[in-house]
Amino acid sequence: MTAETAERMEDAIVRAAETTVAQVRQARANISEVIFGQQPVIDQALVTVLSGGHALLVGLPGLAKTKLVETMGVVLGLDARRVQFTPDLMPSDILGSEVLEESAGGRRAFRFLKGPVFAQLLMADEINRASPRTQSALLQAMQEYHVTVAGERHDLPKPFHVLATQNPLEQEGTYPLPEAQLDRFLMQVDVDYPDLEAERKILFDTTGAEESRPKQVLSGDDLQAAQRLVRRLPVGETVVDAILQLVRSARPDAAKGELANAIAWGPGPRASQALMLAVRARALLDGRLAPSIDDVVALAEPVLKHRMALSYGARADGLTVEATIASLVKPLR
């Protein structure tokens, strides 16, 4: 590749980035006009989607988790569907099933009826309320972007994202997600209470004669173009080293000092991949064409916290995963 060709490619990336940045920031603004007081949550959800991944939204009821997913579906121009996970939900309720049909001539044949998983944005509401058998129906879809029913492969639409919700308090009648499924979520996004001013806005907006409605900014094709751009953004060696240092230091065999006996199990290479994509997406969302170590620090907790666990002794001493990650991040600051 000649220097002139490389320069033309770089100019093309810059022009595409400027257009995409404007669209993505407009999308963020439109979502913020409907979802009040949850800007960090909105940003992390957008970073997840721009990275081509899935997110686990953890928060109490009534904090607009469902509304956030519905709003994102409209603003991003995606075909969005919702599945309420319950203990009696079956895998076929998500994936679809084959039915036997008889033609006018008396000929019988099976026809596949697609389930709600065949959407561009799937909301898995209270995912931990379904049985492990039903939860596992999403494993193949989230990793390989196709499902297998009766031995036949069925490709999912593009783009495909799962935004699942989970209540952190009420655990009766729930089935904790297995580590293999948690690892398929690019981020765990914690949804907290809104501040006073945001809650004041919520009161007036949702109890008046007219409620704010989301407006479409992107289409599915635009989002895919943005995702391709995210993968083309350059990442400096210092940022790559910071990602590797952080993820590897969160593993039991590499942890140092007091953390050596505190970490029961840690993140695998998928965490490094998630951080590599997420820091690029966060930079793009902020209008930058390359990520920095600050992006690694900012995204360390949502990317790592559901991919590691502490030993019983550490938890008995009052140590938390959040505090552990904060100590691992300190050398990067």
GROMACS .gro file of C-alpha atoms in nm, residues 18 71 113 140 147 172 182 222 251 271 290 325 328-329:
model
   14
   18GLU     CA    1  -1.774   1.269   1.126
   71THR     CA    2  -3.692   0.399   2.295
  113LEU     CA    3  -4.284  -2.041   1.258
  140GLN     CA    4  -2.634  -1.986   2.044
  147VAL     CA    5  -3.042  -2.074   1.592
  172GLU     CA    6  -3.728  -1.590   4.500
  182LEU     CA    7  -2.308  -1.388   3.159
  222ASP     CA    8  -2.676   0.304   0.945
  251ARG     CA    9  -0.752  -1.348   3.723
  271ALA     CA   10  -1.346  -0.957   2.832
  290ALA     CA   11  -0.914   0.702   1.888
  325ILE     CA   12  -1.209  -0.357   4.013
  328LEU     CA   13  -0.717  -0.304   3.976
  329VAL     CA   14  -0.780   0.016   3.782
   0.00000   0.00000   0.00000
